[in-house]
Short mmCIF file of N, CA and C and ligand atoms in Angstrom, two decimals:
data_model
loop_
_atom_site.label_atom_id
_atom_site.label_comp_id
_atom_site.label_asym_id
_atom_site.label_seq_id
_atom_site.Cartn_x
_atom_site.Cartn_y
_atom_site.Cartn_z
N MET A 1 23.16 -50.60 -42.30
CA MET A 1 22.54 -51.46 -43.33
C MET A 1 21.23 -52.04 -42.83
N ASN A 2 21.29 -52.50 -41.60
CA ASN A 2 20.10 -53.05 -40.98
C ASN A 2 18.99 -52.01 -40.86
N LYS A 3 19.40 -50.78 -40.53
CA LYS A 3 18.43 -49.70 -40.37
C LYS A 3 17.77 -49.38 -41.71
N LEU A 4 18.61 -49.39 -42.78
CA LEU A 4 18.08 -49.12 -44.12
C LEU A 4 17.02 -50.15 -44.50
N LYS A 5 17.32 -51.42 -44.22
CA LYS A 5 16.36 -52.50 -44.51
C LYS A 5 15.04 -52.26 -43.77
N LYS A 6 15.20 -51.89 -42.51
CA LYS A 6 14.01 -51.64 -41.69
C LYS A 6 13.17 -50.50 -42.28
N ASP A 7 13.90 -49.45 -42.70
CA ASP A 7 13.20 -48.28 -43.28
C ASP A 7 12.43 -48.69 -44.53
N ILE A 8 13.11 -49.46 -45.40
CA ILE A 8 12.46 -49.89 -46.64
C ILE A 8 11.23 -50.73 -46.34
N LEU A 9 11.38 -51.63 -45.38
CA LEU A 9 10.27 -52.50 -44.98
C LEU A 9 9.10 -51.66 -44.46
N ALA A 10 9.44 -50.65 -43.67
CA ALA A 10 8.40 -49.77 -43.12
C ALA A 10 7.66 -49.07 -44.25
N TRP A 11 8.39 -48.58 -45.22
CA TRP A 11 7.77 -47.87 -46.35
C TRP A 11 6.88 -48.78 -47.17
N ILE A 12 7.39 -49.99 -47.41
CA ILE A 12 6.58 -50.95 -48.19
C ILE A 12 5.27 -51.23 -47.46
N THR A 13 5.34 -51.39 -46.14
CA THR A 13 4.14 -51.65 -45.34
C THR A 13 3.15 -50.50 -45.50
N VAL A 14 3.67 -49.28 -45.40
CA VAL A 14 2.80 -48.10 -45.50
C VAL A 14 2.14 -48.07 -46.88
N ILE A 15 2.93 -48.34 -47.93
CA ILE A 15 2.39 -48.28 -49.30
C ILE A 15 1.31 -49.34 -49.50
N ILE A 16 1.57 -50.56 -49.03
CA ILE A 16 0.57 -51.63 -49.15
C ILE A 16 -0.71 -51.24 -48.42
N PHE A 17 -0.55 -50.65 -47.26
CA PHE A 17 -1.69 -50.22 -46.44
C PHE A 17 -2.53 -49.20 -47.22
N ILE A 18 -1.85 -48.21 -47.84
CA ILE A 18 -2.55 -47.17 -48.60
C ILE A 18 -3.32 -47.79 -49.77
N VAL A 19 -2.67 -48.74 -50.46
CA VAL A 19 -3.32 -49.40 -51.61
C VAL A 19 -4.58 -50.13 -51.15
N ILE A 20 -4.49 -50.84 -50.02
CA ILE A 20 -5.65 -51.57 -49.50
C ILE A 20 -6.80 -50.61 -49.19
N ILE A 21 -6.48 -49.50 -48.52
CA ILE A 21 -7.51 -48.50 -48.17
C ILE A 21 -8.16 -47.97 -49.45
N PHE A 22 -7.32 -47.69 -50.45
CA PHE A 22 -7.81 -47.15 -51.73
C PHE A 22 -8.79 -48.12 -52.40
N VAL A 23 -8.41 -49.38 -52.44
CA VAL A 23 -9.26 -50.41 -53.07
C VAL A 23 -10.58 -50.53 -52.32
N LEU A 24 -10.50 -50.59 -50.98
CA LEU A 24 -11.71 -50.72 -50.17
C LEU A 24 -12.64 -49.53 -50.38
N TYR A 25 -12.05 -48.33 -50.45
CA TYR A 25 -12.84 -47.12 -50.62
C TYR A 25 -13.60 -47.15 -51.95
N ASN A 26 -12.91 -47.62 -52.99
CA ASN A 26 -13.54 -47.69 -54.31
C ASN A 26 -14.66 -48.72 -54.36
N ARG A 27 -14.44 -49.83 -53.66
CA ARG A 27 -15.49 -50.85 -53.57
C ARG A 27 -16.75 -50.25 -52.95
N LEU A 28 -16.54 -49.47 -51.89
CA LEU A 28 -17.63 -48.84 -51.16
C LEU A 28 -18.40 -47.89 -52.08
N GLU A 29 -17.65 -47.09 -52.84
CA GLU A 29 -18.26 -46.17 -53.80
C GLU A 29 -19.12 -46.93 -54.81
N ASP A 30 -18.57 -48.07 -55.28
CA ASP A 30 -19.30 -48.90 -56.25
C ASP A 30 -20.62 -49.38 -55.68
N GLN A 31 -20.56 -49.74 -54.40
CA GLN A 31 -21.79 -50.20 -53.76
C GLN A 31 -22.86 -49.11 -53.79
N TYR A 32 -22.41 -47.88 -53.50
CA TYR A 32 -23.35 -46.77 -53.54
C TYR A 32 -23.91 -46.58 -54.95
N MET A 33 -23.04 -46.74 -55.94
CA MET A 33 -23.48 -46.59 -57.33
C MET A 33 -24.53 -47.65 -57.68
N ASP A 34 -24.29 -48.88 -57.22
CA ASP A 34 -25.27 -49.94 -57.46
C ASP A 34 -26.61 -49.56 -56.85
N LEU A 35 -26.52 -49.06 -55.62
CA LEU A 35 -27.72 -48.67 -54.91
C LEU A 35 -28.44 -47.57 -55.71
N GLY A 36 -27.63 -46.69 -56.32
CA GLY A 36 -28.19 -45.59 -57.12
C GLY A 36 -29.03 -46.12 -58.26
N GLU A 37 -28.56 -47.21 -58.89
CA GLU A 37 -29.31 -47.77 -60.00
C GLU A 37 -30.62 -48.40 -59.53
N ASP A 38 -30.58 -48.90 -58.28
CA ASP A 38 -31.78 -49.54 -57.73
C ASP A 38 -32.78 -48.51 -57.22
N ALA A 39 -32.33 -47.29 -57.05
CA ALA A 39 -33.20 -46.27 -56.46
C ALA A 39 -33.48 -45.18 -57.48
N PRO A 40 -34.52 -45.37 -58.30
CA PRO A 40 -34.81 -44.38 -59.33
C PRO A 40 -35.30 -43.06 -58.73
N ILE A 41 -35.25 -42.01 -59.53
CA ILE A 41 -35.76 -40.72 -59.11
C ILE A 41 -37.28 -40.84 -59.01
N PRO A 42 -37.86 -40.52 -57.86
CA PRO A 42 -39.32 -40.68 -57.73
C PRO A 42 -40.08 -39.66 -58.58
N ILE A 43 -41.26 -40.04 -59.03
CA ILE A 43 -42.07 -39.09 -59.80
C ILE A 43 -43.20 -38.52 -58.95
N GLU A 44 -43.39 -39.11 -57.78
CA GLU A 44 -44.42 -38.59 -56.88
C GLU A 44 -43.80 -38.15 -55.57
N LEU A 45 -44.58 -37.40 -54.80
CA LEU A 45 -44.10 -37.00 -53.48
C LEU A 45 -43.93 -38.22 -52.59
N HIS A 46 -42.97 -38.16 -51.71
CA HIS A 46 -42.82 -39.18 -50.68
C HIS A 46 -44.14 -39.24 -49.89
N PRO A 47 -44.63 -40.46 -49.60
CA PRO A 47 -45.95 -40.59 -48.95
C PRO A 47 -46.11 -39.75 -47.68
N LEU A 48 -45.05 -39.65 -46.89
CA LEU A 48 -45.17 -38.87 -45.65
C LEU A 48 -45.27 -37.37 -45.95
N VAL A 49 -44.55 -36.93 -46.97
CA VAL A 49 -44.61 -35.51 -47.37
C VAL A 49 -46.01 -35.21 -47.90
N GLU A 50 -46.54 -36.13 -48.67
CA GLU A 50 -47.90 -36.01 -49.22
C GLU A 50 -48.92 -35.89 -48.08
N GLU A 51 -48.76 -36.76 -47.10
CA GLU A 51 -49.66 -36.80 -45.94
C GLU A 51 -49.61 -35.49 -45.15
N LYS A 52 -48.39 -35.02 -44.88
CA LYS A 52 -48.20 -33.78 -44.10
C LYS A 52 -48.69 -32.56 -44.88
N LYS A 53 -48.54 -32.61 -46.19
CA LYS A 53 -49.03 -31.52 -47.05
C LYS A 53 -50.54 -31.39 -46.90
N ASP A 54 -51.23 -32.53 -46.93
CA ASP A 54 -52.69 -32.51 -46.79
C ASP A 54 -53.12 -31.97 -45.42
N ILE A 55 -52.39 -32.38 -44.39
CA ILE A 55 -52.70 -31.88 -43.03
C ILE A 55 -52.47 -30.37 -42.99
N LEU A 56 -51.41 -29.91 -43.64
CA LEU A 56 -51.10 -28.48 -43.67
C LEU A 56 -52.24 -27.68 -44.30
N LEU A 57 -52.74 -28.17 -45.45
CA LEU A 57 -53.84 -27.48 -46.14
C LEU A 57 -55.07 -27.40 -45.24
N GLU A 58 -55.31 -28.47 -44.51
CA GLU A 58 -56.47 -28.54 -43.63
C GLU A 58 -56.31 -27.57 -42.45
N GLN A 59 -55.13 -27.59 -41.83
CA GLN A 59 -54.88 -26.71 -40.68
C GLN A 59 -54.96 -25.24 -41.10
N ALA A 60 -54.41 -24.93 -42.28
CA ALA A 60 -54.44 -23.54 -42.77
C ALA A 60 -55.89 -23.13 -43.03
N SER A 61 -56.65 -24.05 -43.63
CA SER A 61 -58.05 -23.78 -43.94
C SER A 61 -58.84 -23.48 -42.66
N ASN A 62 -58.50 -24.17 -41.58
CA ASN A 62 -59.14 -23.91 -40.29
C ASN A 62 -58.84 -22.50 -39.78
N LEU A 63 -57.75 -21.91 -40.27
CA LEU A 63 -57.40 -20.53 -39.89
C LEU A 63 -57.89 -19.54 -40.95
N ASP A 64 -58.75 -20.03 -41.86
CA ASP A 64 -59.24 -19.20 -42.97
C ASP A 64 -58.14 -18.75 -43.91
N ILE A 65 -57.16 -19.61 -44.10
CA ILE A 65 -56.10 -19.32 -45.07
C ILE A 65 -56.15 -20.41 -46.13
N GLU A 66 -56.27 -19.99 -47.39
CA GLU A 66 -56.27 -20.98 -48.45
C GLU A 66 -54.89 -21.10 -49.07
N VAL A 67 -54.30 -22.26 -48.87
CA VAL A 67 -52.95 -22.53 -49.38
C VAL A 67 -53.06 -23.26 -50.72
N VAL A 68 -52.24 -22.87 -51.67
CA VAL A 68 -52.17 -23.57 -52.95
C VAL A 68 -50.76 -24.13 -53.10
N ILE A 69 -50.67 -25.41 -53.43
CA ILE A 69 -49.36 -26.03 -53.67
C ILE A 69 -49.04 -25.84 -55.15
N ILE A 70 -48.01 -25.07 -55.44
CA ILE A 70 -47.72 -24.74 -56.84
C ILE A 70 -46.63 -25.62 -57.43
N GLU A 71 -45.92 -26.35 -56.58
CA GLU A 71 -44.85 -27.20 -57.11
C GLU A 71 -44.63 -28.37 -56.17
N LYS A 72 -44.47 -29.55 -56.76
CA LYS A 72 -44.18 -30.74 -55.94
C LYS A 72 -42.88 -31.36 -56.43
N THR A 73 -42.98 -32.58 -56.93
CA THR A 73 -41.77 -33.24 -57.43
C THR A 73 -41.39 -32.63 -58.77
N ARG A 74 -40.10 -32.42 -58.95
CA ARG A 74 -39.59 -31.77 -60.15
C ARG A 74 -38.60 -32.70 -60.83
N SER A 75 -38.69 -32.82 -62.14
CA SER A 75 -37.73 -33.66 -62.86
C SER A 75 -36.37 -32.96 -62.90
N ILE A 76 -35.34 -33.76 -63.12
CA ILE A 76 -33.97 -33.21 -63.21
C ILE A 76 -33.93 -32.21 -64.37
N ARG A 77 -34.61 -32.54 -65.47
CA ARG A 77 -34.61 -31.67 -66.64
C ARG A 77 -35.22 -30.31 -66.29
N ARG A 78 -36.36 -30.34 -65.60
CA ARG A 78 -37.03 -29.08 -65.24
C ARG A 78 -36.16 -28.27 -64.27
N GLN A 79 -35.48 -28.98 -63.36
CA GLN A 79 -34.60 -28.29 -62.41
C GLN A 79 -33.48 -27.58 -63.18
N ASN A 80 -32.92 -28.24 -64.19
CA ASN A 80 -31.86 -27.63 -64.98
C ASN A 80 -32.37 -26.41 -65.75
N GLU A 81 -33.62 -26.49 -66.22
CA GLU A 81 -34.21 -25.35 -66.93
C GLU A 81 -34.37 -24.17 -65.97
N LEU A 82 -34.84 -24.47 -64.76
CA LEU A 82 -35.01 -23.41 -63.76
C LEU A 82 -33.66 -22.80 -63.38
N TYR A 83 -32.64 -23.66 -63.30
CA TYR A 83 -31.30 -23.19 -62.93
C TYR A 83 -30.76 -22.24 -64.00
N ALA A 84 -31.11 -22.53 -65.26
CA ALA A 84 -30.63 -21.70 -66.38
C ALA A 84 -31.24 -20.30 -66.34
N GLN A 85 -32.47 -20.23 -65.76
CA GLN A 85 -33.15 -18.93 -65.68
C GLN A 85 -32.33 -17.95 -64.83
N GLY A 86 -32.03 -16.77 -65.44
CA GLY A 86 -31.24 -15.77 -64.74
C GLY A 86 -29.74 -16.01 -64.89
N ARG A 87 -29.38 -17.08 -65.60
CA ARG A 87 -27.97 -17.37 -65.85
C ARG A 87 -27.76 -17.40 -67.37
N SER A 88 -27.88 -18.59 -67.99
CA SER A 88 -27.73 -18.65 -69.45
C SER A 88 -29.01 -18.20 -70.16
N LYS A 89 -30.13 -18.16 -69.43
CA LYS A 89 -31.39 -17.68 -70.01
C LYS A 89 -31.85 -16.43 -69.28
N GLN A 90 -32.82 -15.72 -69.89
CA GLN A 90 -33.34 -14.49 -69.29
C GLN A 90 -34.18 -14.77 -68.05
N GLY A 91 -34.36 -13.74 -67.25
CA GLY A 91 -35.23 -13.84 -66.08
C GLY A 91 -34.46 -13.67 -64.78
N ASP A 92 -35.19 -13.73 -63.69
CA ASP A 92 -34.58 -13.64 -62.36
C ASP A 92 -34.13 -15.02 -61.91
N ILE A 93 -33.07 -15.04 -61.11
CA ILE A 93 -32.62 -16.31 -60.53
C ILE A 93 -33.69 -16.81 -59.57
N VAL A 94 -34.13 -18.05 -59.77
CA VAL A 94 -35.16 -18.61 -58.88
C VAL A 94 -34.64 -19.77 -58.04
N THR A 95 -33.46 -20.28 -58.38
CA THR A 95 -32.93 -21.41 -57.61
C THR A 95 -31.41 -21.42 -57.67
N TYR A 96 -30.81 -22.01 -56.63
CA TYR A 96 -29.36 -22.18 -56.62
C TYR A 96 -29.02 -23.66 -56.77
N ALA A 97 -30.04 -24.46 -57.08
CA ALA A 97 -29.83 -25.90 -57.20
C ALA A 97 -29.88 -26.33 -58.66
N ARG A 98 -28.86 -27.06 -59.09
CA ARG A 98 -28.87 -27.67 -60.43
C ARG A 98 -29.72 -28.95 -60.38
N GLY A 99 -29.95 -29.54 -61.55
CA GLY A 99 -30.68 -30.81 -61.60
C GLY A 99 -30.05 -31.83 -60.67
N GLY A 100 -30.88 -32.43 -59.81
CA GLY A 100 -30.38 -33.44 -58.88
C GLY A 100 -29.93 -32.87 -57.55
N GLU A 101 -29.91 -31.51 -57.45
CA GLU A 101 -29.41 -30.89 -56.22
C GLU A 101 -30.53 -30.29 -55.38
N SER A 102 -31.79 -30.50 -55.80
CA SER A 102 -32.91 -29.95 -55.05
C SER A 102 -33.71 -31.09 -54.43
N TYR A 103 -34.25 -30.84 -53.25
CA TYR A 103 -35.09 -31.86 -52.62
C TYR A 103 -36.37 -32.10 -53.43
N HIS A 104 -36.74 -31.13 -54.28
CA HIS A 104 -37.87 -31.33 -55.19
C HIS A 104 -37.62 -32.53 -56.12
N ASN A 105 -36.37 -32.74 -56.49
CA ASN A 105 -36.03 -33.81 -57.42
C ASN A 105 -36.25 -35.20 -56.83
N TYR A 106 -36.41 -35.25 -55.50
CA TYR A 106 -36.57 -36.56 -54.84
C TYR A 106 -37.93 -36.70 -54.16
N GLY A 107 -38.87 -35.81 -54.54
CA GLY A 107 -40.22 -35.90 -53.98
C GLY A 107 -40.28 -35.50 -52.51
N LEU A 108 -39.32 -34.70 -52.07
CA LEU A 108 -39.25 -34.36 -50.65
C LEU A 108 -39.51 -32.88 -50.37
N ALA A 109 -39.96 -32.14 -51.40
CA ALA A 109 -40.22 -30.70 -51.20
C ALA A 109 -41.46 -30.26 -51.95
N ILE A 110 -42.10 -29.23 -51.39
CA ILE A 110 -43.26 -28.61 -52.05
C ILE A 110 -43.09 -27.09 -51.96
N ASP A 111 -43.74 -26.36 -52.87
CA ASP A 111 -43.76 -24.90 -52.82
C ASP A 111 -45.21 -24.47 -52.67
N TYR A 112 -45.43 -23.46 -51.84
CA TYR A 112 -46.80 -23.00 -51.64
C TYR A 112 -46.96 -21.52 -51.92
N THR A 113 -48.20 -21.15 -52.16
CA THR A 113 -48.56 -19.75 -52.19
C THR A 113 -49.97 -19.66 -51.62
N LEU A 114 -50.53 -18.44 -51.58
CA LEU A 114 -51.85 -18.26 -50.99
C LEU A 114 -52.85 -17.83 -52.06
N GLN A 115 -54.11 -17.99 -51.73
CA GLN A 115 -55.17 -17.63 -52.65
C GLN A 115 -56.22 -16.84 -51.86
N ASP A 116 -56.75 -15.75 -52.46
CA ASP A 116 -57.82 -15.04 -51.77
C ASP A 116 -59.18 -15.63 -52.13
N GLU A 117 -60.27 -15.05 -51.60
CA GLU A 117 -61.60 -15.66 -51.79
C GLU A 117 -62.04 -15.64 -53.25
N ASN A 118 -61.38 -14.77 -54.08
CA ASN A 118 -61.73 -14.73 -55.50
C ASN A 118 -60.88 -15.69 -56.34
N GLY A 119 -60.05 -16.44 -55.67
CA GLY A 119 -59.20 -17.39 -56.38
C GLY A 119 -57.95 -16.75 -56.96
N GLU A 120 -57.66 -15.49 -56.54
CA GLU A 120 -56.45 -14.82 -57.00
C GLU A 120 -55.25 -15.28 -56.16
N MET A 121 -54.14 -15.56 -56.83
CA MET A 121 -52.92 -15.95 -56.11
C MET A 121 -52.36 -14.73 -55.37
N ILE A 122 -51.94 -14.97 -54.15
CA ILE A 122 -51.35 -13.91 -53.33
C ILE A 122 -49.86 -14.21 -53.14
N TRP A 123 -49.01 -13.29 -53.58
CA TRP A 123 -47.57 -13.49 -53.41
C TRP A 123 -47.00 -12.57 -52.34
N ASP A 124 -47.87 -11.76 -51.73
CA ASP A 124 -47.44 -10.81 -50.72
C ASP A 124 -47.30 -11.53 -49.38
N THR A 125 -46.07 -11.61 -48.87
CA THR A 125 -45.85 -12.35 -47.62
C THR A 125 -46.41 -11.59 -46.41
N GLN A 126 -46.82 -10.33 -46.61
CA GLN A 126 -47.39 -9.56 -45.50
C GLN A 126 -48.92 -9.62 -45.48
N TYR A 127 -49.51 -10.22 -46.53
CA TYR A 127 -50.97 -10.30 -46.67
C TYR A 127 -51.61 -10.95 -45.43
N ASP A 128 -52.65 -10.26 -44.92
CA ASP A 128 -53.36 -10.77 -43.74
C ASP A 128 -54.84 -10.95 -44.08
N GLY A 129 -55.12 -11.98 -44.86
CA GLY A 129 -56.48 -12.22 -45.35
C GLY A 129 -57.47 -12.59 -44.27
N ASN A 130 -57.01 -13.31 -43.23
CA ASN A 130 -57.94 -13.70 -42.17
C ASN A 130 -58.06 -12.63 -41.09
N GLY A 131 -57.32 -11.53 -41.28
CA GLY A 131 -57.47 -10.36 -40.41
C GLY A 131 -57.18 -10.60 -38.94
N ASN A 132 -56.23 -11.50 -38.64
CA ASN A 132 -55.90 -11.72 -37.22
C ASN A 132 -54.64 -10.98 -36.79
N GLY A 133 -54.19 -10.05 -37.67
CA GLY A 133 -53.02 -9.24 -37.32
C GLY A 133 -51.69 -9.92 -37.59
N GLU A 134 -51.75 -11.13 -38.18
CA GLU A 134 -50.50 -11.83 -38.49
C GLU A 134 -50.45 -12.11 -39.99
N SER A 135 -49.25 -12.14 -40.54
CA SER A 135 -49.10 -12.46 -41.96
C SER A 135 -49.52 -13.92 -42.20
N ASP A 136 -50.44 -14.12 -43.14
CA ASP A 136 -50.92 -15.47 -43.44
C ASP A 136 -49.75 -16.38 -43.85
N TRP A 137 -48.86 -15.77 -44.67
CA TRP A 137 -47.73 -16.54 -45.19
C TRP A 137 -46.90 -17.15 -44.07
N PHE A 138 -46.62 -16.31 -43.06
CA PHE A 138 -45.80 -16.78 -41.94
C PHE A 138 -46.57 -17.74 -41.03
N GLU A 139 -47.88 -17.53 -40.97
CA GLU A 139 -48.71 -18.47 -40.19
C GLU A 139 -48.60 -19.88 -40.80
N VAL A 140 -48.66 -19.93 -42.13
CA VAL A 140 -48.56 -21.23 -42.82
C VAL A 140 -47.17 -21.84 -42.58
N ALA A 141 -46.14 -21.00 -42.66
CA ALA A 141 -44.77 -21.49 -42.42
C ALA A 141 -44.67 -22.09 -41.03
N GLU A 142 -45.29 -21.44 -40.07
CA GLU A 142 -45.25 -21.91 -38.68
C GLU A 142 -45.95 -23.28 -38.56
N LEU A 143 -47.13 -23.41 -39.18
CA LEU A 143 -47.84 -24.70 -39.18
C LEU A 143 -46.98 -25.79 -39.79
N ALA A 144 -46.36 -25.45 -40.93
CA ALA A 144 -45.54 -26.43 -41.66
C ALA A 144 -44.37 -26.90 -40.80
N LYS A 145 -43.74 -25.96 -40.12
CA LYS A 145 -42.59 -26.32 -39.28
C LYS A 145 -43.03 -27.24 -38.14
N ASN A 146 -44.22 -26.98 -37.61
CA ASN A 146 -44.73 -27.86 -36.55
C ASN A 146 -45.03 -29.26 -37.07
N LEU A 147 -45.26 -29.38 -38.38
CA LEU A 147 -45.51 -30.70 -38.98
C LEU A 147 -44.21 -31.40 -39.39
N GLY A 148 -43.08 -30.71 -39.18
CA GLY A 148 -41.79 -31.34 -39.48
C GLY A 148 -41.12 -30.86 -40.74
N PHE A 149 -41.70 -29.85 -41.39
CA PHE A 149 -41.06 -29.31 -42.60
C PHE A 149 -39.96 -28.32 -42.22
N GLU A 150 -38.97 -28.24 -43.09
CA GLU A 150 -37.98 -27.16 -43.02
C GLU A 150 -38.46 -26.10 -43.99
N TRP A 151 -38.43 -24.81 -43.56
CA TRP A 151 -38.97 -23.75 -44.40
C TRP A 151 -37.84 -22.95 -45.04
N GLY A 152 -37.95 -22.74 -46.36
CA GLY A 152 -36.93 -21.98 -47.10
C GLY A 152 -36.80 -20.54 -46.64
N GLY A 153 -37.82 -20.00 -45.99
CA GLY A 153 -37.75 -18.63 -45.48
C GLY A 153 -36.79 -18.49 -44.31
N ASP A 154 -36.38 -19.63 -43.72
CA ASP A 154 -35.44 -19.61 -42.60
C ASP A 154 -33.99 -19.69 -43.08
N TRP A 155 -33.80 -19.89 -44.38
CA TRP A 155 -32.42 -20.02 -44.88
C TRP A 155 -31.71 -18.69 -44.84
N ASN A 156 -30.41 -18.74 -44.63
CA ASN A 156 -29.64 -17.50 -44.47
C ASN A 156 -29.24 -16.86 -45.80
N ASN A 157 -28.69 -17.66 -46.71
CA ASN A 157 -28.14 -17.04 -47.94
C ASN A 157 -29.20 -16.73 -48.99
N PHE A 158 -30.11 -17.67 -49.23
CA PHE A 158 -31.13 -17.46 -50.25
C PHE A 158 -32.48 -17.80 -49.63
N LYS A 159 -33.28 -16.79 -49.39
CA LYS A 159 -34.58 -17.03 -48.76
C LYS A 159 -35.58 -17.48 -49.81
N ASP A 160 -36.10 -18.70 -49.62
CA ASP A 160 -37.03 -19.28 -50.58
C ASP A 160 -38.37 -19.42 -49.84
N TYR A 161 -39.14 -18.31 -49.80
CA TYR A 161 -40.33 -18.26 -48.97
C TYR A 161 -41.41 -19.29 -49.29
N PRO A 162 -41.61 -19.69 -50.56
CA PRO A 162 -42.66 -20.71 -50.81
C PRO A 162 -42.23 -22.14 -50.48
N HIS A 163 -40.95 -22.35 -50.20
CA HIS A 163 -40.37 -23.70 -50.17
C HIS A 163 -40.47 -24.41 -48.81
N LEU A 164 -40.94 -25.67 -48.85
CA LEU A 164 -41.00 -26.53 -47.66
C LEU A 164 -40.38 -27.88 -48.02
N GLN A 165 -39.53 -28.39 -47.16
CA GLN A 165 -38.92 -29.69 -47.47
C GLN A 165 -38.76 -30.55 -46.23
N MET A 166 -38.66 -31.87 -46.46
CA MET A 166 -38.32 -32.83 -45.41
C MET A 166 -37.13 -33.62 -45.91
N ASP A 167 -36.02 -33.57 -45.18
CA ASP A 167 -34.82 -34.25 -45.70
C ASP A 167 -34.60 -35.65 -45.15
N PHE A 168 -35.35 -36.05 -44.11
CA PHE A 168 -35.22 -37.40 -43.52
C PHE A 168 -33.77 -37.70 -43.13
N GLY A 169 -33.03 -36.64 -42.83
CA GLY A 169 -31.63 -36.83 -42.42
C GLY A 169 -30.69 -37.15 -43.56
N LEU A 170 -31.18 -37.01 -44.79
CA LEU A 170 -30.33 -37.32 -45.95
C LEU A 170 -29.85 -36.03 -46.61
N SER A 171 -28.55 -35.98 -46.91
CA SER A 171 -28.00 -34.84 -47.62
C SER A 171 -28.26 -35.01 -49.12
N ILE A 172 -28.13 -33.90 -49.86
CA ILE A 172 -28.30 -33.98 -51.32
C ILE A 172 -27.29 -34.97 -51.91
N ASN A 173 -26.06 -34.98 -51.37
CA ASN A 173 -25.05 -35.91 -51.89
C ASN A 173 -25.48 -37.36 -51.70
N GLN A 174 -26.07 -37.66 -50.56
CA GLN A 174 -26.54 -39.03 -50.32
C GLN A 174 -27.69 -39.38 -51.26
N LEU A 175 -28.58 -38.42 -51.50
CA LEU A 175 -29.70 -38.66 -52.43
C LEU A 175 -29.17 -38.86 -53.84
N LYS A 176 -28.15 -38.06 -54.20
CA LYS A 176 -27.56 -38.20 -55.54
C LYS A 176 -26.93 -39.57 -55.72
N ARG A 177 -26.38 -40.11 -54.62
CA ARG A 177 -25.76 -41.44 -54.68
C ARG A 177 -26.79 -42.54 -54.70
N GLY A 178 -28.06 -42.21 -54.49
CA GLY A 178 -29.11 -43.22 -54.60
C GLY A 178 -29.75 -43.62 -53.28
N LEU A 179 -29.31 -43.02 -52.17
CA LEU A 179 -29.97 -43.34 -50.91
C LEU A 179 -31.34 -42.69 -50.90
N ARG A 180 -32.33 -43.39 -50.33
CA ARG A 180 -33.71 -42.88 -50.28
C ARG A 180 -34.26 -43.09 -48.87
N PRO A 181 -35.10 -42.15 -48.40
CA PRO A 181 -35.72 -42.37 -47.10
C PRO A 181 -36.71 -43.51 -47.21
N SER A 182 -36.79 -44.34 -46.17
CA SER A 182 -37.78 -45.40 -46.23
C SER A 182 -39.05 -44.90 -45.54
N TYR A 183 -40.18 -45.29 -46.06
CA TYR A 183 -41.45 -44.80 -45.51
C TYR A 183 -41.74 -45.43 -44.17
N GLU A 184 -41.54 -46.75 -44.08
CA GLU A 184 -41.89 -47.50 -42.87
C GLU A 184 -41.21 -46.92 -41.64
N GLU A 185 -39.91 -46.62 -41.79
CA GLU A 185 -39.14 -46.12 -40.66
C GLU A 185 -39.70 -44.80 -40.12
N ASN A 186 -40.26 -44.00 -41.05
CA ASN A 186 -40.69 -42.66 -40.66
C ASN A 186 -42.18 -42.56 -40.43
N LYS A 187 -42.86 -43.64 -40.67
CA LYS A 187 -44.31 -43.61 -40.52
C LYS A 187 -44.68 -43.47 -39.04
N GLU A 188 -45.70 -42.67 -38.79
CA GLU A 188 -46.10 -42.48 -37.40
C GLU A 188 -47.30 -43.35 -37.05
ZN1 ZN B 1 -39.11 -25.19 -53.58
#
């Protein structure tokens, strides 16, 4: 009888403990949600990304490569439209990210392409316009990586050659919850 009482007491303790953990966890989630409301989706590039983008254009220009930025911050709506392409709409698949799942949606990514001296866009990643025996596209990717960008051409499953991003150590899930990189912390 005594053992039964002990068992019941043990179970009650465990159940109370689980309930407390559950409540605390939900409070924590709520805090993140509050933070989400305080952290709107940016409409401009993060200042550091903007700054590094300008340096990239300058460094590429010094190598006689003209880089054109074709995409910066993207709205959630536009991301959803792009996601539909090749799925519910016609065309080739251009992204694996739904609205809110791309670093473009948080002002942390840019897409680039090249331009020749006549102002024609170059999409050929093997193009060697400056004639130094190296692909201009990859030269730009190398410069960008040295500036702290992650390059989509390095991804394993879906190679996104025009894509450059800075995640500031934040996952898409954290960004979706409303966390944002602070500029001051990352300023050099
Ligand atoms: Zn991109």
